[in-house]
XYZ file of C-alpha atoms in Angstrom:
681
model
C -15.176 -24.186 4.919
C -11.385 -24.626 4.814
C -11.457 -28.449 4.467
C -13.901 -28.136 1.568
C -11.722 -25.474 -0.040
C -8.672 -27.699 0.337
C -10.481 -30.637 -1.270
C -11.610 -28.547 -4.256
C -8.142 -26.998 -4.509
C -6.504 -30.425 -4.765
C -9.016 -31.488 -7.420
C -8.480 -28.277 -9.401
C -4.691 -28.632 -9.220
C -4.825 -32.236 -10.415
C -7.299 -31.385 -13.172
C -5.217 -28.392 -14.271
C -2.012 -30.422 -14.428
C -3.721 -33.130 -16.518
C -5.151 -30.567 -18.946
C -1.766 -28.821 -19.237
C -0.146 -32.145 -20.119
C -2.770 -32.835 -22.787
C -2.338 -29.333 -24.198
C 1.358 -30.025 -24.630
C 0.662 -33.403 -26.264
C -1.748 -31.693 -28.672
C 0.874 -29.028 -29.534
C -1.005 -26.093 -27.946
C 1.763 -24.312 -25.972
C -0.051 -20.975 -25.584
C -3.128 -22.625 -24.088
C -0.891 -24.753 -21.851
C 1.008 -21.745 -20.495
C -2.155 -19.744 -19.700
C -3.535 -22.615 -17.613
C -0.136 -23.357 -16.094
C 0.028 -19.818 -14.687
C -3.386 -20.177 -13.018
C -2.396 -23.584 -11.603
C 0.860 -22.189 -10.199
C -1.048 -19.316 -8.588
C -3.493 -21.737 -6.962
C -0.643 -23.986 -5.791
C 1.145 -21.009 -4.225
C -2.095 -20.073 -2.469
C -1.138 -16.495 -1.499
C -3.878 -13.854 -1.309
C -2.328 -10.373 -1.170
C -4.289 -7.988 1.088
C -3.190 -4.361 0.822
C -3.682 -2.027 3.799
C -3.453 1.427 2.263
C -4.577 5.020 2.664
C -3.243 8.479 3.399
C -0.352 9.050 5.729
C -1.027 9.470 9.470
C -4.211 7.368 9.416
C -2.883 4.677 11.761
C -2.461 1.781 9.297
C 0.532 0.290 11.120
C -1.127 0.728 14.520
C -4.250 -0.968 13.182
C -2.241 -3.948 11.910
C -0.443 -4.224 15.253
C -3.843 -4.336 16.976
C -5.319 -6.760 14.438
C -2.383 -9.158 14.827
C -2.284 -8.679 18.641
C 1.302 -7.455 18.594
C 2.411 -5.962 21.929
C 4.998 -4.474 21.928
C 4.332 -3.146 18.393
C 5.639 -5.294 15.569
C 5.289 -2.582 12.936
C 6.911 0.798 13.690
C 4.498 3.567 14.686
C 4.947 7.237 15.504
C 3.099 10.543 15.585
C 4.961 11.380 12.371
C 4.533 9.372 9.133
C 6.696 6.339 9.901
C 6.351 3.574 7.293
C 8.659 3.975 4.295
C 8.740 0.468 2.774
C 6.316 -2.333 2.048
C 6.041 -4.861 4.895
C 4.482 -8.255 4.147
C 3.095 -10.379 6.981
C 2.299 -14.043 6.312
C 1.900 -17.287 8.211
C 4.896 -19.195 9.554
C 5.220 -21.858 12.273
C 7.571 -19.551 14.219
C 8.084 -15.799 14.183
C 10.740 -14.831 11.651
C 11.737 -11.513 10.069
C 13.515 -10.986 6.763
C 14.637 -8.292 4.383
C 13.736 -9.109 0.774
C 16.750 -8.305 -1.365
C 16.097 -6.312 -4.517
C 17.724 -8.826 -6.900
C 16.242 -12.350 -7.103
C 18.334 -15.489 -6.955
C 20.065 -15.754 -10.371
C 19.699 -19.537 -10.427
C 16.113 -20.117 -9.319
C 14.577 -16.688 -9.918
C 13.132 -16.806 -6.401
C 13.397 -13.792 -4.138
C 16.336 -13.787 -1.743
C 15.627 -13.383 1.974
C 18.086 -12.114 4.584
C 17.119 -12.831 8.183
C 16.932 -9.928 10.635
C 15.893 -9.575 14.274
C 12.491 -8.220 15.263
C 14.225 -5.181 16.731
C 15.712 -4.409 13.292
C 12.348 -4.051 11.537
C 12.185 -0.343 12.247
C 15.642 0.244 10.736
C 14.474 -1.121 7.389
C 10.731 -0.378 7.242
C 10.534 3.013 8.958
C 11.763 6.532 8.519
C 14.354 7.637 11.043
C 13.010 9.911 13.772
C 14.100 13.500 13.271
C 15.711 13.684 16.711
C 17.877 10.646 15.984
C 18.801 11.644 12.467
C 21.989 13.443 11.613
C 20.556 16.577 13.099
C 22.290 19.910 13.342
C 22.856 21.827 16.530
C 20.433 24.475 15.293
C 17.637 21.903 15.463
C 18.543 21.286 19.079
C 18.558 25.018 19.717
C 15.095 25.487 18.184
C 13.698 22.697 20.336
C 15.253 24.316 23.391
C 13.808 27.671 22.407
C 10.269 26.320 22.069
C 10.345 24.848 25.545
C 12.252 27.854 27.008
C 14.521 25.384 28.716
C 17.610 26.399 30.623
C 20.598 26.459 28.280
C 23.963 25.452 29.672
C 25.805 24.352 26.514
C 25.256 23.873 22.816
C 25.492 20.190 21.911
C 25.374 18.785 18.399
C 23.592 15.447 17.956
C 25.047 13.116 15.344
C 23.655 9.742 14.331
C 26.215 7.122 15.334
C 24.358 4.237 13.703
C 22.658 5.449 10.500
C 19.943 3.281 8.974
C 20.968 0.869 6.227
C 20.225 1.619 2.578
C 16.591 1.239 1.518
C 15.560 -2.296 0.697
C 12.577 -3.377 -1.361
C 10.459 -4.669 1.505
C 10.361 -6.477 4.830
C 8.812 -9.950 5.231
C 7.481 -11.112 8.595
C 6.191 -14.601 9.333
C 3.911 -15.088 12.334
C 2.384 -18.230 13.883
C -1.085 -16.674 13.591
C -3.662 -19.263 12.530
C -5.792 -16.587 10.884
C -3.046 -16.139 8.273
C -2.674 -19.865 7.548
C -5.142 -19.862 4.589
C -2.485 -17.936 2.638
C -3.402 -14.354 3.547
C -0.499 -11.945 3.109
C -1.214 -8.641 4.879
C 0.778 -5.759 3.412
C 1.496 -2.536 5.287
C 2.116 0.343 2.878
C 3.576 3.821 3.228
C 0.963 6.552 3.347
C 0.022 8.360 0.164
C -0.366 12.099 -0.138
C 2.426 12.977 2.275
C 5.589 14.979 1.866
C 7.560 12.005 0.529
C 6.626 11.302 -3.097
C 8.409 7.959 -3.031
C 5.914 6.732 -0.412
C 2.974 7.485 -2.721
C 4.645 5.748 -5.657
C 5.382 2.627 -3.593
C 1.785 2.328 -2.347
C 0.219 3.115 -5.739
C 2.386 0.621 -7.624
C 1.256 -2.151 -5.283
C -2.419 -1.677 -6.221
C -2.038 -3.608 -9.462
C -0.919 -6.741 -7.592
C -3.487 -6.598 -4.781
C -6.159 -9.276 -4.502
C -8.044 -7.372 -1.800
C -7.787 -3.840 -0.445
C -8.399 -2.497 3.057
C -8.575 1.298 2.820
C -7.874 3.047 6.123
C -9.189 6.569 6.710
C -9.562 8.570 9.919
C -12.574 10.202 11.511
C -10.154 12.745 12.974
C -9.744 14.221 9.472
C -12.509 14.336 6.839
C -11.940 12.546 3.545
C -9.798 14.797 1.367
C -9.315 14.963 -2.381
C -6.226 12.706 -2.529
C -8.034 10.059 -0.481
C -11.059 10.129 -2.780
C -8.833 9.866 -5.852
C -6.915 6.978 -4.313
C -10.155 5.246 -3.339
C -11.416 5.436 -6.898
C -8.110 4.112 -8.168
C -8.060 1.303 -5.625
C -11.581 0.217 -6.462
C -10.872 0.210 -10.167
C -7.504 -1.574 -10.031
C -7.313 -4.548 -12.366
C -6.835 -7.328 -9.844
C -9.379 -5.991 -7.356
C -12.018 -5.083 -9.945
C -14.614 -7.387 -8.343
C -15.397 -4.874 -5.628
C -18.183 -6.951 -4.113
C -15.675 -8.631 -1.801
C -12.345 -7.027 -2.761
C -12.639 -3.714 -0.924
C -13.206 -2.881 2.730
C -13.082 0.614 4.235
C -12.144 1.390 7.828
C -12.416 4.666 9.713
C -9.810 4.603 12.459
C -9.384 6.812 15.554
C -13.027 6.885 16.654
C -11.656 7.250 20.213
C -10.961 10.899 19.365
C -14.630 11.646 18.695
C -17.298 10.192 20.962
C -20.113 11.222 18.595
C -18.770 9.977 15.259
C -21.990 8.719 13.648
C -22.698 11.930 11.730
C -19.122 12.214 10.432
C -19.131 8.555 9.393
C -22.386 8.991 7.460
C -21.042 12.109 5.750
C -17.794 10.392 4.780
C -19.602 7.355 3.428
C -21.948 9.539 1.387
C -19.029 11.501 -0.043
C -17.130 8.327 -0.936
C -20.224 6.892 -2.636
C -20.820 10.097 -4.572
C -17.244 10.382 -5.814
C -16.389 6.741 -6.469
C -19.686 4.857 -6.844
C -18.139 1.911 -4.993
C -19.931 1.705 -1.672
C -23.342 0.177 -2.280
C -22.271 -3.212 -0.920
C -18.947 -2.401 0.718
C -18.747 -2.362 4.526
C -17.527 0.855 6.129
C -16.445 0.050 9.688
C -15.448 2.549 12.394
C -12.708 1.281 14.718
C -10.161 2.428 17.268
C -6.842 0.613 17.016
C -5.620 2.450 20.108
C -8.552 1.245 22.224
C -8.025 -2.332 21.038
C -4.333 -2.213 21.931
C -5.322 -0.942 25.388
C -7.722 -3.896 25.682
C -4.928 -6.309 24.724
C -2.686 -4.765 27.394
C -5.251 -4.505 30.200
C -7.950 -7.081 29.413
C -10.600 -4.426 30.121
C -13.720 -5.389 28.120
C -14.813 -1.759 27.962
C -11.922 -1.060 25.583
C -12.796 -4.142 23.526
C -16.300 -2.771 22.966
C -15.027 0.757 22.286
C -12.475 -0.421 19.708
C -15.113 -2.425 17.735
C -12.491 -4.941 16.562
C -14.784 -7.973 16.926
C -17.001 -6.463 14.209
C -13.959 -5.712 12.047
C -12.546 -9.211 12.371
C -15.862 -10.920 11.677
C -16.188 -8.984 8.411
C -12.530 -8.985 7.360
C -11.659 -12.660 7.703
C -14.967 -13.845 6.208
C -14.561 -11.592 3.173
C -10.972 -12.728 2.672
C -12.044 -16.362 2.776
C -14.628 -15.649 0.075
C -12.071 -13.681 -1.908
C -9.670 -16.604 -1.730
C -12.318 -18.871 -3.240
C -12.975 -16.486 -6.133
C -9.455 -15.317 -6.922
C -7.459 -18.493 -6.446
C -9.863 -21.386 -6.924
C -12.424 -19.755 -9.219
C -9.852 -18.356 -11.651
C -8.037 -21.683 -11.978
C -11.272 -23.548 -12.666
C -12.412 -20.917 -15.185
C -9.134 -21.091 -17.137
C -9.217 -24.917 -17.033
C -12.730 -24.944 -18.473
C -11.752 -22.487 -21.210
C -8.578 -24.419 -22.072
C -10.501 -27.672 -22.484
C -12.809 -25.892 -24.915
C -9.838 -24.628 -26.932
C -8.338 -28.136 -27.073
C -11.618 -29.819 -28.038
C -12.524 -27.447 -30.864
C -10.167 -28.877 -33.534
C -10.921 -32.480 -32.548
C -14.686 -31.974 -32.643
C -14.432 -30.205 -35.995
C -12.449 -33.087 -37.500
C -14.864 -35.635 -36.043
C -17.805 -33.896 -37.692
C -15.976 -33.873 -41.017
C -15.131 -37.569 -40.903
C -18.701 -38.556 -40.080
C -20.090 -36.716 -43.098
C -20.750 -39.297 -45.829
C -21.704 -36.723 -48.446
C -18.611 -34.568 -48.046
C -20.729 -31.410 -47.816
C -19.952 -30.887 -44.131
C -16.255 -31.390 -44.780
C -16.282 -28.810 -47.534
C -18.241 -26.387 -45.393
C -15.902 -26.785 -42.460
C -12.869 -26.493 -44.681
C -14.236 -23.307 -46.251
C -15.106 -21.928 -42.815
C -11.609 -22.652 -41.515
C -10.000 -21.239 -44.625
C -12.050 -18.096 -44.207
C -10.984 -17.852 -40.569
C -7.355 -18.452 -41.544
C -7.486 -15.646 -44.078
C -9.179 -13.381 -41.548
C -6.567 -14.118 -38.879
C -3.784 -13.591 -41.394
C -5.257 -10.233 -42.335
C -5.712 -9.291 -38.672
C -2.075 -10.152 -37.979
C -0.725 -7.933 -40.746
C 0.753 -4.490 -40.090
C -1.968 -2.841 -42.172
C -4.905 -4.492 -40.377
C -7.908 -2.177 -40.038
C -8.191 -2.750 -36.295
C -4.800 -1.118 -35.751
C -5.965 2.137 -37.335
C -9.242 2.049 -35.404
C -7.384 1.540 -32.127
C -5.058 4.440 -32.972
C -7.965 6.752 -33.842
C -9.986 5.918 -30.744
C -6.961 6.226 -28.475
C -6.201 9.613 -30.047
C -9.698 10.717 -28.991
C -9.020 9.287 -25.542
C -5.802 11.297 -25.387
C -7.716 14.547 -25.901
C -10.156 13.607 -23.155
C -7.271 12.748 -20.811
C -5.638 16.126 -21.427
C -8.940 17.901 -20.732
C -9.506 15.869 -17.574
C -5.988 16.463 -16.235
C -6.165 20.173 -17.026
C -9.483 20.565 -15.232
C -8.416 18.636 -12.129
C -4.995 20.284 -12.053
C -6.666 23.683 -12.255
C -8.419 23.226 -8.914
C -5.164 22.233 -7.207
C -3.274 25.179 -8.721
C -6.051 27.538 -7.649
C -5.860 26.290 -4.072
C -2.074 26.526 -4.126
C -2.119 30.170 -5.257
C -5.031 31.263 -3.085
C -4.402 29.277 0.070
C -1.157 27.314 0.311
C 1.216 30.200 -0.386
C -0.418 32.039 2.530
C 0.311 29.244 5.007
C 3.343 29.794 7.205
C 4.054 26.054 7.136
C 4.919 26.257 3.422
C 6.525 29.701 3.615
C 9.048 28.479 6.197
C 10.133 25.494 4.079
C 8.930 25.614 0.434
C 10.160 22.048 -0.157
C 7.030 21.038 1.771
C 4.913 22.800 -0.831
C 6.807 21.060 -3.627
C 6.152 17.668 -2.053
C 2.499 18.383 -1.304
C 1.732 19.658 -4.798
C 3.574 16.764 -6.427
C 1.635 14.364 -4.248
C -1.765 15.850 -5.091
C -1.014 16.338 -8.785
C 0.508 12.873 -8.990
C -2.643 11.375 -7.516
C -4.689 13.171 -10.164
C -2.462 11.690 -12.863
C -2.879 8.240 -11.322
C -6.647 8.688 -11.197
C -6.756 9.751 -14.844
C -4.453 6.818 -15.574
C -6.950 4.310 -14.151
C -9.858 6.029 -15.853
C -8.007 5.901 -19.180
C -7.120 2.252 -18.598
C -10.803 1.374 -18.253
C -11.633 3.323 -21.408
C -8.800 1.627 -23.314
C -10.048 -1.761 -22.110
C -13.495 -0.940 -23.512
C -11.906 0.088 -26.816
C -10.041 -3.189 -27.008
C -13.144 -5.189 -26.097
C -15.162 -3.451 -28.832
C -12.455 -4.109 -31.427
C -12.135 -7.756 -30.423
C -15.882 -8.226 -30.761
C -15.952 -6.477 -34.118
C -13.196 -8.722 -35.491
C -14.537 -11.880 -33.816
C -11.776 -12.385 -31.270
C -12.457 -13.650 -27.729
C -10.438 -11.515 -25.317
C -9.562 -11.809 -21.648
C -9.057 -8.815 -19.330
C -5.990 -7.000 -20.710
C -2.894 -6.007 -18.741
C -2.575 -2.374 -19.736
C 0.319 -0.059 -18.916
C 0.223 2.658 -16.297
C 1.549 6.189 -16.030
C 4.912 6.218 -14.307
C 5.401 8.343 -11.206
C 6.546 11.803 -12.277
C 7.261 15.085 -10.549
C 4.987 17.801 -11.841
C 6.325 20.624 -9.702
C 9.977 21.605 -9.496
C 10.071 24.813 -7.468
C 13.379 26.640 -6.987
C 15.417 25.783 -3.926
C 14.680 28.092 -1.019
C 16.477 28.256 2.297
C 14.508 27.293 5.392
C 13.529 30.364 7.401
C 14.939 30.372 10.919
C 12.958 31.345 13.982
C 14.142 34.473 15.776
C 15.726 33.285 18.992
C 17.013 35.716 21.628
C 18.540 34.925 24.969
C 17.750 36.639 28.280
C 20.267 36.523 31.155
C 18.909 35.715 34.602
C 20.447 34.921 37.993
C 19.345 32.136 40.291
C 18.009 33.028 43.762
C 20.497 32.925 46.648
C 19.708 30.347 49.350
C 21.352 29.943 52.824
C 21.728 26.336 53.863
C 22.742 25.372 57.453
C 25.813 23.149 57.289
C 26.610 22.710 61.034
C 27.846 24.673 64.120
C 30.994 25.495 66.147
C 31.952 26.879 69.574
C 33.901 30.039 70.358
C 34.583 32.267 73.408
C 33.298 35.795 73.836
C 36.593 36.970 72.381
C 36.226 34.813 69.306
C 38.853 32.275 70.297
C 38.341 28.545 70.282
C 37.368 27.315 73.796
C 39.425 24.664 75.501
C 38.685 20.950 75.461
C 37.135 20.888 78.979
C 34.698 23.737 78.263
C 33.672 22.193 74.941
C 33.105 18.876 76.650
C 30.947 20.440 79.347
C 28.715 22.138 76.776
C 28.371 18.983 74.650
C 27.671 16.866 77.698
C 24.917 19.234 78.860
C 23.275 18.742 75.483
C 22.340 15.235 76.582
C 19.745 16.861 78.896
C 18.217 19.089 76.222
C 18.867 22.262 74.348
C 18.081 24.550 77.317
C 20.617 22.694 79.494
C 23.225 23.052 76.771
C 22.490 26.806 76.461
C 22.843 27.257 80.256
C 26.146 25.359 80.311
C 27.473 27.484 77.470
C 26.538 30.674 79.281
C 28.105 29.472 82.516
C 31.402 28.557 80.853
C 31.566 31.666 78.623
C 31.063 29.715 75.348
C 28.980 30.809 72.369
C 27.254 28.282 70.075
C 27.643 29.633 66.510
C 25.560 28.210 63.576
C 27.397 27.613 60.256
C 25.644 28.452 56.898
C 26.531 28.176 53.183
C 25.064 30.379 50.436
C 23.908 28.501 47.272
C 22.841 30.205 44.033
C 23.324 33.590 42.499
C 24.578 31.983 39.278
C 23.872 33.439 35.867
C 21.918 31.445 33.271
C 20.298 32.118 29.896
C 16.730 31.477 28.751
C 16.031 31.084 25.004
C 12.924 33.020 23.952
C 11.268 32.282 20.618
C 9.965 35.426 18.893
C 8.697 33.438 15.894
C 9.470 34.361 12.300
C 10.119 37.760 10.806
C 6.960 39.211 9.248
C 9.114 40.848 6.568
C 10.742 37.533 5.629
C 7.368 35.759 5.530
C 5.868 38.425 3.268
C 8.869 38.244 0.952
C 8.707 34.458 0.884
C 4.976 34.549 0.059
C 5.662 36.745 -2.972
C 8.441 34.402 -4.084
C 6.188 31.364 -3.767
C 3.379 33.101 -5.652
C 5.726 33.732 -8.567
C 7.287 30.247 -8.465
C 3.918 28.460 -8.337
C 2.577 30.584 -11.209
C 5.545 29.585 -13.353
C 5.167 25.923 -12.374
C 1.495 26.063 -13.320
C 2.398 27.374 -16.778
C 4.944 24.577 -17.252
C 2.490 21.892 -16.145
C 0.428 22.245 -19.334
C 3.369 20.994 -21.396
C 3.998 18.224 -18.898
C 0.382 17.061 -19.173
C 0.702 16.889 -22.950
C 3.943 14.929 -22.775
C 2.806 12.553 -20.027
C -0.560 11.789 -21.581
C 0.971 11.286 -25.031
C 3.511 8.880 -23.575
C 0.806 7.006 -21.690
C -1.452 6.703 -24.726
C 1.482 5.268 -26.647
C 1.897 2.698 -23.873
C -1.819 1.904 -23.967
C -1.713 1.531 -27.744
C 1.208 -0.874 -27.502
C -0.533 -2.852 -24.741
C -3.813 -3.132 -26.670
C -1.938 -4.176 -29.804
C 0.028 -6.795 -27.870
C -3.110 -8.276 -26.322
C -4.828 -8.424 -29.702
C -1.769 -9.995 -31.319
C -1.525 -12.623 -28.584
C -5.181 -13.566 -29.048
C -4.664 -13.749 -32.824
C -1.645 -16.014 -32.186
C -3.662 -18.275 -29.868
C -6.516 -18.641 -32.356
C -4.019 -19.181 -35.183
C -2.380 -21.935 -33.130
C -5.756 -23.639 -32.670
C -6.627 -23.267 -36.354
C -3.210 -24.629 -37.277
C -4.245 -27.903 -35.710
C -7.628 -27.971 -37.492
C -6.685 -27.335 -41.141
C -4.172 -30.211 -41.583
C -6.618 -32.664 -40.088
C -9.428 -31.492 -42.387
C -7.153 -31.846 -45.385
C -6.223 -35.357 -44.272
C -9.896 -36.191 -43.719
C -10.677 -35.289 -47.311
C -8.429 -38.043 -48.687
C -9.021 -40.754 -46.121
C -10.750 -43.943 -47.134
C -13.728 -45.130 -45.172
C -11.496 -47.632 -43.357
C -8.895 -45.035 -42.447
C -11.659 -42.609 -41.487
C -13.033 -45.152 -39.071
C -9.577 -45.672 -37.616
C -9.089 -41.912 -37.206
C -12.504 -41.618 -35.587
C -11.403 -44.181 -33.047
C -8.260 -42.125 -32.391
C -10.352 -38.989 -32.022
C -12.626 -40.747 -29.592
C -9.589 -41.730 -27.524
C -8.343 -38.110 -27.590
C -11.653 -36.436 -26.881
C -12.885 -38.848 -24.213
C -10.546 -37.571 -21.458
C -11.044 -33.981 -22.599
C -14.812 -34.325 -22.373
C -14.391 -35.859 -18.932
C -12.146 -32.948 -17.955
C -14.693 -30.468 -19.252
C -17.452 -32.185 -17.304
C -15.311 -32.116 -14.153
C -14.364 -28.468 -14.730
C -18.042 -27.526 -15.091
C -18.869 -29.482 -11.941
C -15.992 -27.813 -10.085
C -17.235 -24.396 -11.224
C -20.668 -25.151 -9.745
C -19.110 -26.348 -6.502
C -16.965 -23.203 -6.311
C -20.091 -21.084 -6.750
C -21.846 -23.052 -4.001
C -18.829 -22.657 -1.700
C -18.769 -18.919 -2.372
C -22.479 -18.601 -1.587
C -22.033 -20.661 1.584
C -19.229 -18.337 2.644
C -21.557 -15.367 2.171
């Protein structure tokens, strides 16, 4: 399949470049730029595959297993680890880079700074709590939980703090499976305590060409996951969900009988998102596959189910590459040829009309279109008011939708979350969790509103006879809904009990003395030692005969005092007081959220209105550009003599001949792309 793709790609690139050149010669810069963008995308050949999902679902572990990386290439931990985007693409040798935030000022290309493999974790991962700039109280609490013996209080300080956050990490691997241009992207988990992680992952959806959503059978699908799934499936670039979305359930090694849970999760996802009629849902165990890679034990290969995953994943990405890269370029080329031919064909028809009736009709038709486009481009055009009115209705529906979905989260916060000791101990956790869940609701409403606004724009374009492409509409920015007061973190009640170690007597040797306690002489000591060569009884007899006593020496070890830290948990009084404080704070935040919804939705609708207007204006400009090439030629045709008309017809034939050939080749390429896609299926 790859050789055939490469052949069609080269043909499409050559065809696109030729059509772009003709568009420039025919003074059609807007049409040229649209095709030029598609050609550049095809030439670059990168298909961005986003691995996303909630935090603690094993995305990084899964990628390590998929790419056969032992030891792990991507940082993993029992706590949420990934904090930045990490891109993995093909390279002839393994290389790691940090992508600097500012592009090269000269070329506009992104700037790469080489790092070692061992440095990936410093840039892409959160620091572990026990290596962070921790306080001695953290060390004490850990000691208390394990009731370890305490000899001294030591404060741990990070001697090598992580560098400032960078935009992302880029890794190149000599993995042939990535050679077709697949860029696998590891994202921070959404829905966790760090709001920045959710914003990073959500923002990347709009640029994804394919999405691999990772869930876990250890935890049932929750509300944030379902919202994110709906948003992922509806994202603009990945809207063709037939081959753009794949769902994995990781950690099946934790549940031997996972079939029922998998069926329930799939049913719930289908019910809430409507996306899963034709989308594979594959259960896997990244941990089992890593064990297989380490041991070679085929039992773990079967248990991990990675062969099934790989067969589906790589095949779907190959099909996606055909559609997104090759298919889009061919489609835009075909459309551009049509735009370039329209004025030439119109003029040709006018010149061939001996009676002049066709010329007059075409001229009147073009004049009518010119007047219509001029009216549509004016500030007082009727479509602008219709867009405003329909978006105002959409705004009301967005407010109602946000209010309803927010209400369920606020109810759960007041009835359940404030009762949980986890949030009572450190209310900043509650702030983060609520902002995460409420932010996901806003993002979900954002995508829903974007689809509605697209429909509004499509209806208006049809009504005013404009041919529109899929619009690039704005999105709600990440905002913090909840801003609870700052609370101190409750400390566990630690007391220390004093104990004493047990005394032990350890034999350290022996010495000789006389019955009076004096040290015996050299001869007597020698006689006793010499008798020992014949056994202990002989030595004892010799000692008795010479009046020598054999005295054993002992040393006492122990009896030292030590302290044991005992954790008595948290004060019930403090927890009850904190619950009441949280109840009050959450109630106030809920009241403030209504105003925030109004402000956020109003701002977003304004962005949508501006985006719709811009798309409409650009289409009006493109059609005006095309018409601007038609009208002068029709006017010239009206005054041409028969001889000059014949000469112009010859010129038109010379201009249209390559364009018609390009159109024929574009149509043929489109059929071949369809056949290649079907063959890949």
